[in-house]
CSV table of C-alpha atoms in Angstrom, one decimal:
chain,number,residue,atom,x,y,z
A,264,MET,CA,-0.1,-0.1,-0.1
A,265,SER,CA,1.1,3.1,-0.8
A,266,GLU,CA,1.6,6.5,1.4
A,267,ILE,CA,-0.7,9.0,1.9
A,268,LEU,CA,0.8,12.3,0.3
A,269,LEU,CA,-2.3,14.7,-0.2
A,270,ALA,CA,-3.4,16.2,3.3
A,271,TRP,CA,-6.5,17.8,1.0
A,272,ILE,CA,-7.9,19.1,-2.3
A,273,ILE,CA,-10.3,21.7,-3.4
A,274,PHE,CA,-11.7,22.6,-6.8
A,275,LEU,CA,-13.6,25.5,-7.1
A,276,ASP,CA,-14.3,28.0,-10.1
A,277,LYS,CA,-12.3,31.1,-10.1
A,278,GLY,CA,-14.7,33.3,-8.4
A,279,GLY,CA,-14.2,30.7,-5.5
A,280,ARG,CA,-17.3,29.2,-5.2
A,281,PRO,CA,-16.3,25.3,-4.1
A,282,PHE,CA,-17.0,22.6,-6.4
A,283,TYR,CA,-15.7,19.6,-4.1
A,284,PHE,CA,-13.5,19.6,-1.2
A,285,LYS,CA,-11.9,16.7,0.5
A,286,GLN,CA,-9.6,16.4,3.2
A,287,TYR,CA,-7.1,13.3,3.7
A,288,GLU,CA,-5.8,14.5,7.0
A,289,LYS,CA,-6.8,16.8,9.9
A,290,ILE,CA,-5.0,19.6,10.4
A,291,GLY,CA,-5.3,20.8,14.1
A,292,TYR,CA,-8.3,22.3,15.0
A,293,ASN,CA,-9.6,22.5,11.6
A,294,ASP,CA,-13.0,20.6,10.6
A,295,ARG,CA,-14.5,20.8,7.3
A,296,GLU,CA,-16.5,24.1,8.0
A,297,VAL,CA,-13.4,26.3,9.2
A,298,LEU,CA,-11.0,24.7,6.7
A,299,VAL,CA,-12.9,25.3,3.4
A,300,PRO,CA,-13.1,29.8,3.5
A,301,GLY,CA,-9.7,30.3,4.4
A,302,LEU,CA,-8.8,27.7,1.7
A,303,ILE,CA,-11.1,30.2,-0.6
A,304,SER,CA,-10.4,33.4,0.6
A,305,ALA,CA,-6.2,32.2,0.0
A,306,LEU,CA,-6.6,31.2,-3.4
A,307,GLN,CA,-8.7,34.1,-4.1
A,308,SER,CA,-6.0,36.3,-2.9
A,309,ALA,CA,-3.5,34.6,-4.6
A,310,LEU,CA,-5.4,34.6,-7.8
A,311,ARG,CA,-5.5,38.2,-7.9
A,312,GLU,CA,-1.8,39.0,-7.6
A,313,ILE,CA,0.0,36.2,-9.1
A,314,GLU,CA,0.0,35.7,-12.8
A,315,GLY,CA,2.1,33.9,-15.6
A,316,GLU,CA,2.6,30.9,-13.4
A,317,GLU,CA,1.6,27.7,-15.0
A,318,VAL,CA,1.7,26.1,-11.5
A,319,LYS,CA,0.6,28.6,-8.5
A,320,GLN,CA,1.8,28.3,-4.9
A,321,VAL,CA,0.1,30.2,-1.8
A,322,GLN,CA,1.2,29.6,2.3
A,323,PHE,CA,-1.9,28.4,4.0
A,324,ASP,CA,-2.6,26.4,7.4
A,325,LYS,CA,2.0,26.4,7.6
A,326,ARG,CA,1.6,24.3,4.4
A,327,THR,CA,2.1,25.1,0.8
A,328,LEU,CA,-0.7,24.7,-1.6
A,329,TYR,CA,-0.5,24.5,-4.9
A,330,PHE,CA,-2.8,25.1,-7.2
A,331,ARG,CA,-3.7,25.6,-11.4
A,332,GLU,CA,-6.5,27.1,-13.2
A,333,LYS,CA,-8.3,26.4,-16.6
A,334,ASP,CA,-11.5,26.9,-18.3
A,335,ASN,CA,-11.9,28.8,-15.3
A,336,VAL,CA,-11.7,26.0,-12.7
A,337,VAL,CA,-9.5,25.7,-10.4
A,338,VAL,CA,-8.0,22.6,-8.2
A,339,ALA,CA,-5.3,22.7,-5.5
A,340,VAL,CA,-3.9,20.5,-3.4
A,341,SER,CA,-1.7,20.5,-0.2
A,342,THR,CA,1.2,17.8,0.5
A,343,LEU,CA,1.9,16.3,3.9
A,344,TYR,CA,5.8,16.0,2.1
A,345,PRO,CA,8.0,18.0,-0.2
A,346,LEU,CA,7.3,17.1,-4.0
A,347,TYR,CA,9.0,18.5,-6.6
A,348,GLN,CA,7.8,21.2,-8.9
A,349,SER,CA,7.2,18.8,-11.9
A,350,ASP,CA,5.6,16.4,-10.1
A,351,VAL,CA,2.8,18.7,-8.6
A,352,GLN,CA,2.1,20.5,-12.2
A,353,ALA,CA,1.7,16.7,-13.5
A,354,LEU,CA,-0.8,16.5,-10.9
A,355,LEU,CA,-2.5,18.9,-11.1
A,356,TYR,CA,-2.9,18.7,-14.5
A,357,GLU,CA,-4.4,15.4,-14.5
A,358,LEU,CA,-6.7,16.5,-12.2
A,359,LEU,CA,-8.1,19.2,-14.2
A,360,GLU,CA,-8.3,17.2,-17.3
A,361,GLY,CA,-10.3,14.7,-15.5
A,362,PHE,CA,-12.7,17.0,-13.5
A,363,ILE,CA,-12.7,19.1,-16.3
A,364,ASN,CA,-14.2,16.4,-19.3
A,365,LEU,CA,-16.4,14.8,-16.4
A,366,TYR,CA,-18.3,17.9,-15.5
A,367,LYS,CA,-18.2,19.8,-18.9
A,368,GLY,CA,-21.9,21.0,-19.0
A,369,ILE,CA,-22.3,20.8,-15.3
A,370,ILE,CA,-19.8,23.7,-14.9
A,371,ARG,CA,-21.5,26.0,-17.5
A,372,LYS,CA,-25.3,26.3,-16.3
A,373,TRP,CA,-23.9,25.4,-12.7
A,374,ASP,CA,-26.5,26.7,-9.9
A,375,GLY,CA,-24.3,26.7,-6.7
A,376,SER,CA,-25.3,23.6,-5.1
A,377,MET,CA,-22.1,20.7,-4.3
A,378,THR,CA,-24.3,17.9,-4.9
A,379,GLU,CA,-23.8,18.2,-8.5
A,380,PHE,CA,-20.5,16.8,-7.9
A,381,ALA,CA,-21.0,14.1,-5.4
A,382,ASN,CA,-19.3,11.6,-7.7
A,383,ALA,CA,-16.5,13.6,-8.5
A,384,ASP,CA,-14.6,10.6,-6.3
A,385,GLU,CA,-14.9,8.6,-9.3
A,386,VAL,CA,-12.5,10.6,-11.2
A,387,VAL,CA,-10.2,12.2,-8.2
A,388,GLU,CA,-9.5,9.0,-6.7
A,389,PRO,CA,-8.4,7.0,-9.5
A,390,ILE,CA,-5.5,9.8,-10.2
A,391,ILE,CA,-4.4,10.3,-6.9
A,392,GLN,CA,-3.6,6.6,-5.9
A,393,LYS,CA,-1.9,6.4,-9.1
A,394,PHE,CA,0.2,9.0,-8.2
A,395,GLU,CA,1.2,8.4,-4.9
A,396,GLN,CA,1.8,4.5,-5.9
A,397,LYS,CA,4.2,6.3,-8.6
A,398,TYR,CA,5.5,8.5,-6.4
A,399,ASN,CA,6.4,5.9,-3.6
A,400,GLN,CA,7.9,4.0,-6.0
A,401,PHE,CA,10.3,6.0,-7.1
A,402,GLN,CA,11.1,7.8,-3.9
A,403,LYS,CA,13.0,11.3,-4.3
A,404,ARG,CA,16.4,11.7,-2.3
A,405,CYS,CA,16.1,15.1,0.3
A,406,ALA,CA,18.9,16.2,2.5
A,407,MET,CA,18.7,19.2,5.0
A,408,ILE,CA,20.3,21.9,6.5
A,409,LEU,CA,18.8,23.4,9.6
A,410,THR,CA,20.1,26.3,11.7
A,411,LEU,CA,20.1,25.3,15.5
A,412,GLY,CA,19.0,27.3,18.2
A,413,THR,CA,18.0,26.8,21.7
A,414,THR,CA,14.1,25.7,21.0
A,415,PRO,CA,15.1,22.2,19.2
A,416,ASP,CA,10.7,21.2,18.7
A,417,PRO,CA,10.5,22.9,15.4
A,418,LEU,CA,13.4,21.3,14.0
A,419,ILE,CA,12.0,17.9,15.5
A,420,LYS,CA,9.0,18.6,13.4
A,421,THR,CA,10.7,19.1,9.8
A,422,ILE,CA,13.1,16.6,10.4
A,423,ASN,CA,9.9,14.0,11.5
A,424,ASN,CA,7.9,15.7,8.2
A,425,PHE,CA,10.5,15.7,5.8
A,426,LYS,CA,12.7,12.3,6.1
A,427,PRO,CA,15.9,13.5,5.0
A,428,GLU,CA,18.6,11.1,4.2
A,429,HIS,CA,21.2,13.6,5.8
A,430,VAL,CA,20.9,16.7,8.2
A,431,CYS,CA,23.3,19.6,8.1
A,432,PHE,CA,23.5,21.8,11.4
A,433,LEU,CA,24.6,25.2,11.5
A,434,THR,CA,25.1,25.8,15.2
A,435,THR,CA,27.1,27.4,17.9
A,436,LYS,CA,29.3,26.4,20.6
A,437,ASP,CA,27.2,27.4,23.5
A,438,MET,CA,23.9,26.1,21.4
A,439,LEU,CA,25.5,22.7,20.5
A,440,MET,CA,24.2,20.8,23.7
A,441,TYR,CA,20.6,21.0,22.0
A,442,LEU,CA,21.6,19.0,19.6
A,443,ALA,CA,21.1,15.8,21.3
A,444,GLU,CA,17.3,17.0,22.0
A,445,VAL,CA,17.0,17.1,18.4
A,446,LEU,CA,18.9,13.8,17.8
A,447,LYS,CA,16.8,11.9,20.3
A,448,GLY,CA,13.0,13.8,19.0
A,449,THR,CA,13.5,12.5,15.6
A,450,ASP,CA,15.2,9.3,14.3
A,451,ALA,CA,18.7,9.6,14.1
A,452,ASN,CA,19.0,6.6,16.6
A,453,LYS,CA,17.3,4.4,14.5
A,454,GLU,CA,19.9,5.1,12.1
A,455,ARG,CA,17.4,6.6,9.4
A,456,TYR,CA,19.6,9.6,8.4
A,457,SER,CA,23.2,10.9,9.3
A,458,TYR,CA,24.2,14.1,10.4
A,459,ASN,CA,27.1,16.3,10.8
A,460,TYR,CA,26.8,20.0,12.5
A,461,TYR,CA,29.1,22.9,11.2
A,462,GLN,CA,29.9,25.5,14.1
A,463,ILE,CA,29.2,29.3,13.7
A,464,GLU,CA,31.7,31.3,15.6
A,465,ASP,CA,30.3,34.7,15.6
A,466,LYS,CA,26.1,34.0,14.7
A,467,TYR,CA,26.1,38.2,14.2
A,468,ASP,CA,28.0,38.2,11.2
A,469,ILE,CA,26.3,37.5,8.2
A,470,SER,CA,29.1,37.1,5.7
A,471,HIS,CA,30.4,35.1,8.5
A,472,CYS,CA,27.2,32.5,8.6
A,473,LEU,CA,27.0,32.2,4.7
A,474,LYS,CA,30.4,31.4,4.9
A,475,VAL,CA,29.9,28.4,7.1
A,476,SER,CA,26.6,27.6,5.1
A,477,GLU,CA,28.4,27.3,1.8
A,478,GLN,CA,30.4,24.4,3.5
A,479,ALA,CA,27.1,22.5,4.8
A,480,PHE,CA,25.7,23.1,0.6
A,481,ASN,CA,29.3,22.0,-0.7
A,482,GLU,CA,29.5,18.9,1.6
A,483,LEU,CA,25.9,17.8,0.4
A,484,PHE,CA,26.6,18.7,-3.7
A,485,ARG,CA,30.0,16.4,-2.5
A,486,ARG,CA,27.4,13.7,-1.5
A,487,GLY,CA,25.5,13.9,-5.0
A,488,TYR,CA,22.6,16.0,-4.0
A,489,SER,CA,21.3,18.3,-6.6
A,490,ALA,CA,19.5,21.8,-5.4
A,491,GLU,CA,16.3,20.4,-5.9
A,492,ASP,CA,16.9,17.9,-3.1
A,493,ILE,CA,17.8,20.3,-0.7
A,494,TYR,CA,15.7,22.0,2.0
A,495,VAL,CA,16.9,24.5,4.2
A,496,ASP,CA,14.9,25.4,7.3
A,497,ILE,CA,15.9,29.2,8.8
A,498,THR,CA,13.9,28.9,11.9
A,499,GLY,CA,16.3,27.7,14.7
A,500,GLY,CA,19.3,29.9,15.4
A,501,THR,CA,19.5,34.2,15.6
A,502,LYS,CA,17.8,36.0,12.6
A,503,VAL,CA,21.1,36.7,11.5
A,504,MET,CA,22.1,33.2,11.1
A,505,ALA,CA,19.4,32.1,9.3
A,506,VAL,CA,19.5,35.1,6.9
A,507,GLY,CA,23.0,34.1,6.3
A,508,LEU,CA,21.7,30.1,5.3
A,509,GLY,CA,19.0,32.2,3.2
A,510,ILE,CA,21.6,33.6,1.4
A,511,GLY,CA,23.2,31.1,0.6
A,512,ALA,CA,19.7,28.6,-0.2
A,513,VAL,CA,18.7,31.8,-2.7
A,514,LYS,CA,22.5,31.8,-4.3
A,515,TYR,CA,22.3,27.7,-4.8
A,516,HIS,CA,18.6,27.5,-5.7
A,517,THR,CA,17.6,25.0,-3.1
A,518,ASN,CA,14.1,25.0,-1.2
A,519,ILE,CA,13.4,26.9,2.1
A,520,VAL,CA,10.8,26.2,4.8
A,521,TYR,CA,10.1,27.5,8.0
A,522,VAL,CA,7.9,26.6,10.7
A,523,GLY,CA,6.1,29.6,12.5
A,524,GLY,CA,4.6,29.7,16.0
A,525,GLU,CA,3.5,32.3,18.4
A,526,LYS,CA,6.4,30.9,21.0
A,527,ARG,CA,9.7,32.2,20.4
A,528,ASP,CA,13.1,31.8,22.0
A,529,ALA,CA,15.7,33.9,23.1
A,530,GLN,CA,17.1,34.7,19.8
A,531,GLY,CA,13.5,35.6,18.3
Protein backbone atom coordinates (compact mmCIF):
# COMPACT_ATOMS: atom_id res chain seq x y z
CA MET A 1 0.00 0.00 0.00
CA SER A 2 1.38 3.40 -0.97
CA GLU A 3 1.87 6.23 1.50
CA ILE A 4 -0.72 9.03 1.43
CA LEU A 5 0.88 12.23 0.16
CA LEU A 6 -2.04 14.68 0.04
CA ALA A 7 -3.48 16.59 3.01
CA TRP A 8 -6.48 17.86 1.06
CA ILE A 9 -7.77 18.74 -2.39
CA ILE A 10 -10.33 21.30 -3.55
CA PHE A 11 -11.95 22.27 -6.86
CA LEU A 12 -13.65 25.66 -7.22
CA ASP A 13 -14.57 28.21 -9.83
CA LYS A 14 -12.47 31.34 -10.35
CA GLY A 15 -14.96 33.32 -8.28
CA GLY A 16 -14.22 31.15 -5.25
CA ARG A 17 -17.33 28.93 -5.18
CA PRO A 18 -16.34 25.34 -4.24
CA PHE A 19 -17.30 22.44 -6.49
CA TYR A 20 -15.67 19.65 -4.50
CA PHE A 21 -13.54 19.31 -1.36
CA LYS A 22 -11.86 16.32 0.26
CA GLN A 23 -9.69 16.27 3.36
CA TYR A 24 -7.27 13.37 3.89
CA GLU A 25 -5.69 14.70 7.08
CA LYS A 26 -7.26 16.63 9.97
CA ILE A 27 -5.15 19.75 10.46
CA GLY A 28 -5.08 21.12 14.02
CA TYR A 29 -8.54 22.16 15.15
CA ASN A 30 -9.82 22.85 11.65
CA ASP A 31 -12.82 20.91 10.47
CA ARG A 32 -14.42 21.15 7.03
CA GLU A 33 -16.50 24.23 7.91
CA VAL A 34 -13.44 26.17 9.10
CA LEU A 35 -10.96 24.95 6.49
CA VAL A 36 -12.92 25.55 3.29
CA PRO A 37 -13.62 29.31 3.75
CA GLY A 38 -9.98 29.89 4.67
CA LEU A 39 -8.82 27.98 1.61
CA ILE A 40 -11.12 29.94 -0.65
CA SER A 41 -9.95 33.26 0.77
CA ALA A 42 -6.27 32.31 0.32
CA LEU A 43 -6.89 31.16 -3.25
CA GLN A 44 -8.87 34.26 -4.19
CA SER A 45 -6.06 36.51 -2.97
CA ALA A 46 -3.40 34.48 -4.77
CA LEU A 47 -5.34 34.38 -8.05
CA ARG A 48 -5.54 38.17 -8.02
CA GLU A 49 -1.89 38.74 -7.18
CA ILE A 50 -0.01 35.99 -9.05
CA GLU A 51 -0.05 36.00 -12.84
CA GLY A 52 1.80 34.13 -15.55
CA GLU A 53 2.75 30.98 -13.61
CA GLU A 54 1.35 27.65 -14.73
CA VAL A 55 1.48 26.22 -11.22
CA LYS A 56 1.01 28.77 -8.46
CA GLN A 57 1.54 28.43 -4.73
CA VAL A 58 0.57 30.21 -1.53
CA GLN A 59 1.09 29.52 2.18
CA PHE A 60 -2.01 28.39 4.07
CA ASP A 61 -2.36 26.79 7.51
CA LYS A 62 1.46 26.31 7.74
CA ARG A 63 1.48 24.34 4.49
CA THR A 64 2.26 25.12 0.88
CA LEU A 65 -0.86 25.17 -1.26
CA TYR A 66 -0.28 24.38 -4.95
CA PHE A 67 -2.96 25.32 -7.47
CA ARG A 68 -3.66 25.65 -11.17
CA GLU A 69 -6.48 27.18 -13.22
CA LYS A 70 -8.00 26.25 -16.56
CA ASP A 71 -11.31 27.26 -18.16
CA ASN A 72 -12.33 29.10 -14.96
CA VAL A 73 -11.85 25.94 -12.88
CA VAL A 74 -9.22 25.96 -10.12
CA VAL A 75 -7.77 22.84 -8.50
CA ALA A 76 -5.62 23.11 -5.36
CA VAL A 77 -3.75 20.51 -3.33
CA SER A 78 -1.68 20.54 -0.16
CA THR A 79 0.91 17.81 0.37
CA LEU A 80 2.08 16.14 3.56
CA TYR A 81 5.65 15.84 2.27
CA PRO A 82 7.79 17.92 -0.08
CA LEU A 83 7.20 17.18 -3.77
CA TYR A 84 9.03 18.43 -6.82
CA GLN A 85 7.38 21.18 -8.86
CA SER A 86 7.30 18.97 -11.96
CA ASP A 87 5.45 16.23 -10.06
CA VAL A 88 2.90 18.67 -8.64
CA GLN A 89 2.40 20.17 -12.10
CA ALA A 90 1.66 16.74 -13.59
CA LEU A 91 -0.80 15.90 -10.79
CA LEU A 92 -2.70 19.20 -11.10
CA TYR A 93 -2.87 18.83 -14.89
CA GLU A 94 -4.42 15.35 -14.67
CA LEU A 95 -6.89 16.40 -11.99
CA LEU A 96 -8.05 19.43 -13.97
CA GLU A 97 -8.41 17.52 -17.23
CA GLY A 98 -10.35 14.71 -15.56
CA PHE A 99 -12.67 17.03 -13.64
CA ILE A 100 -13.41 19.35 -16.58
CA ASN A 101 -14.06 16.45 -18.97
CA LEU A 102 -16.50 14.85 -16.50
CA TYR A 103 -18.40 18.01 -15.60
CA LYS A 104 -18.06 20.19 -18.71
CA GLY A 105 -21.81 20.53 -19.20
CA ILE A 106 -22.65 20.94 -15.52
CA ILE A 107 -20.06 23.67 -14.89
CA ARG A 108 -21.54 25.91 -17.62
CA LYS A 109 -25.02 25.96 -16.02
CA TRP A 110 -24.04 25.33 -12.38
CA ASP A 111 -26.48 26.63 -9.73
CA GLY A 112 -24.01 26.63 -6.82
CA SER A 113 -24.88 23.24 -5.30
CA MET A 114 -21.96 20.94 -4.42
CA THR A 115 -24.26 17.91 -4.76
CA GLU A 116 -23.86 18.26 -8.53
CA PHE A 117 -20.30 16.96 -8.07
CA ALA A 118 -21.05 14.16 -5.60
CA ASN A 119 -19.51 11.51 -7.85
CA ALA A 120 -16.22 13.41 -8.36
CA ASP A 121 -14.41 10.67 -6.41
CA GLU A 122 -14.77 8.51 -9.52
CA VAL A 123 -12.30 10.70 -11.40
CA VAL A 124 -10.27 12.13 -8.48
CA GLU A 125 -9.41 9.00 -6.50
CA PRO A 126 -7.91 6.91 -9.35
CA ILE A 127 -5.65 9.84 -10.34
CA ILE A 128 -4.45 10.39 -6.77
CA GLN A 129 -3.89 6.67 -6.11
CA LYS A 130 -1.93 6.26 -9.33
CA PHE A 131 0.18 9.33 -8.50
CA GLU A 132 0.93 8.17 -4.95
CA GLN A 133 1.86 4.67 -6.07
CA LYS A 134 4.23 6.06 -8.70
CA TYR A 135 5.72 8.65 -6.37
CA ASN A 136 6.35 6.15 -3.59
CA GLN A 137 7.89 3.74 -6.08
CA PHE A 138 10.41 6.38 -7.17
CA GLN A 139 10.95 8.11 -3.83
CA LYS A 140 12.96 11.32 -4.14
CA ARG A 141 16.17 11.95 -2.26
CA CYS A 142 16.07 14.64 0.40
CA ALA A 143 18.77 16.36 2.47
CA MET A 144 18.44 19.30 4.84
CA ILE A 145 20.43 22.21 6.28
CA LEU A 146 19.06 23.68 9.51
CA THR A 147 20.04 26.52 11.84
CA LEU A 148 19.97 25.23 15.42
CA GLY A 149 19.10 27.52 18.34
CA THR A 150 17.70 27.00 21.83
CA THR A 151 14.30 25.67 20.72
CA PRO A 152 14.65 22.20 19.18
CA ASP A 153 10.93 21.41 18.74
CA PRO A 154 10.44 23.09 15.32
CA LEU A 155 13.51 21.30 13.95
CA ILE A 156 12.24 17.97 15.27
CA LYS A 157 8.94 18.59 13.49
CA THR A 158 10.69 19.49 10.24
CA ILE A 159 12.98 16.44 10.24
CA ASN A 160 10.18 14.02 11.10
CA ASN A 161 8.02 15.53 8.36
CA PHE A 162 10.60 15.67 5.57
CA LYS A 163 12.39 12.40 6.44
CA PRO A 164 15.81 13.44 5.04
CA GLU A 165 18.67 11.07 4.32
CA HIS A 166 21.25 13.53 5.65
CA VAL A 167 21.07 16.67 7.81
CA CYS A 168 23.60 19.48 8.25
CA PHE A 169 23.17 21.48 11.46
CA LEU A 170 24.54 25.03 11.66
CA THR A 171 24.99 26.07 15.29
CA THR A 172 27.20 27.83 17.81
CA LYS A 173 29.28 26.34 20.61
CA ASP A 174 26.83 27.50 23.28
CA MET A 175 23.84 26.05 21.39
CA LEU A 176 25.44 22.70 20.52
CA MET A 177 23.94 21.13 23.65
CA TYR A 178 20.49 21.28 22.03
CA LEU A 179 21.58 18.98 19.21
CA ALA A 180 21.10 15.96 21.49
CA GLU A 181 17.44 16.92 21.99
CA VAL A 182 16.89 17.11 18.24
CA LEU A 183 18.51 13.72 17.68
CA LYS A 184 16.46 12.20 20.49
CA GLY A 185 13.23 13.57 19.05
CA THR A 186 13.90 12.37 15.52
CA ASP A 187 14.96 9.12 13.90
CA ALA A 188 18.73 9.60 14.12
CA ASN A 189 18.90 7.12 16.97
CA LYS A 190 17.31 4.56 14.63
CA GLU A 191 19.89 5.29 11.93
CA ARG A 192 17.21 6.68 9.63
CA TYR A 193 19.42 9.61 8.64
CA SER A 194 23.05 10.66 8.94
CA TYR A 195 24.14 14.10 10.12
CA ASN A 196 27.03 16.45 10.75
CA TYR A 197 27.27 19.94 12.21
CA TYR A 198 29.11 23.15 11.39
CA GLN A 199 30.10 25.54 14.15
CA ILE A 200 29.35 29.24 13.72
CA GLU A 201 31.89 31.39 15.56
CA ASP A 202 30.02 34.70 15.30
CA LYS A 203 26.24 34.33 15.23
CA TYR A 204 25.80 38.07 14.52
CA ASP A 205 28.05 38.21 11.42
CA ILE A 206 26.04 37.59 8.23
CA SER A 207 29.12 37.09 6.05
CA HIS A 208 30.51 34.49 8.43
CA CYS A 209 27.14 32.69 8.69
CA LEU A 210 26.89 32.62 4.89
CA LYS A 211 30.42 31.22 4.60
CA VAL A 212 29.60 28.41 7.06
CA SER A 213 26.36 27.63 5.21
CA GLU A 214 28.30 27.37 1.94
CA GLN A 215 30.43 24.64 3.53
CA ALA A 216 27.23 22.69 4.25
CA PHE A 217 25.88 23.18 0.72
CA ASN A 218 29.16 22.01 -0.79
CA GLU A 219 29.14 18.93 1.44
CA LEU A 220 25.68 17.96 0.20
CA PHE A 221 26.66 18.57 -3.42
CA ARG A 222 29.73 16.37 -2.81
CA ARG A 223 27.38 13.65 -1.55
CA GLY A 224 25.50 13.77 -4.85
CA TYR A 225 22.45 15.84 -3.89
CA SER A 226 21.13 18.31 -6.43
CA ALA A 227 19.78 21.74 -5.51
CA GLU A 228 16.26 20.38 -5.93
CA ASP A 229 17.00 17.66 -3.33
CA ILE A 230 18.06 20.15 -0.63
CA TYR A 231 15.65 21.75 1.85
CA VAL A 232 16.79 24.59 4.10
CA ASP A 233 15.02 25.33 7.41
CA ILE A 234 15.75 28.82 8.78
CA THR A 235 13.52 28.52 11.86
CA GLY A 236 16.21 28.11 14.55
CA GLY A 237 19.18 30.16 15.72
CA THR A 238 19.60 33.93 15.53
CA LYS A 239 18.00 36.01 12.82
CA VAL A 240 21.47 36.65 11.40
CA MET A 241 22.15 32.90 11.20
CA ALA A 242 18.84 32.44 9.39
CA VAL A 243 19.60 35.28 6.96
CA GLY A 244 23.05 33.87 6.20
CA LEU A 245 21.60 30.43 5.45
CA GLY A 246 18.73 31.98 3.48
CA ILE A 247 21.17 33.88 1.26
CA GLY A 248 22.99 30.60 0.62
CA ALA A 249 19.71 28.90 -0.34
CA VAL A 250 18.92 31.67 -2.83
CA LYS A 251 22.46 31.51 -4.23
CA TYR A 252 22.25 27.75 -4.84
CA HIS A 253 18.54 27.73 -5.82
CA THR A 254 17.48 25.30 -3.08
CA ASN A 255 14.17 25.04 -1.23
CA ILE A 256 13.44 27.09 1.92
CA VAL A 257 11.01 26.05 4.68
CA TYR A 258 10.01 27.74 7.91
CA VAL A 259 8.08 26.43 10.93
CA GLY A 260 5.98 29.29 12.30
CA GLY A 261 4.54 29.63 15.79
CA GLU A 262 3.73 32.05 18.57
CA LYS A 263 6.43 30.84 20.95
CA ARG A 264 9.89 32.24 20.32
CA ASP A 265 13.20 31.55 22.01
CA ALA A 266 15.61 34.15 23.38
CA GLN A 267 17.23 34.45 19.96
CA GLY A 268 13.93 35.47 18.28
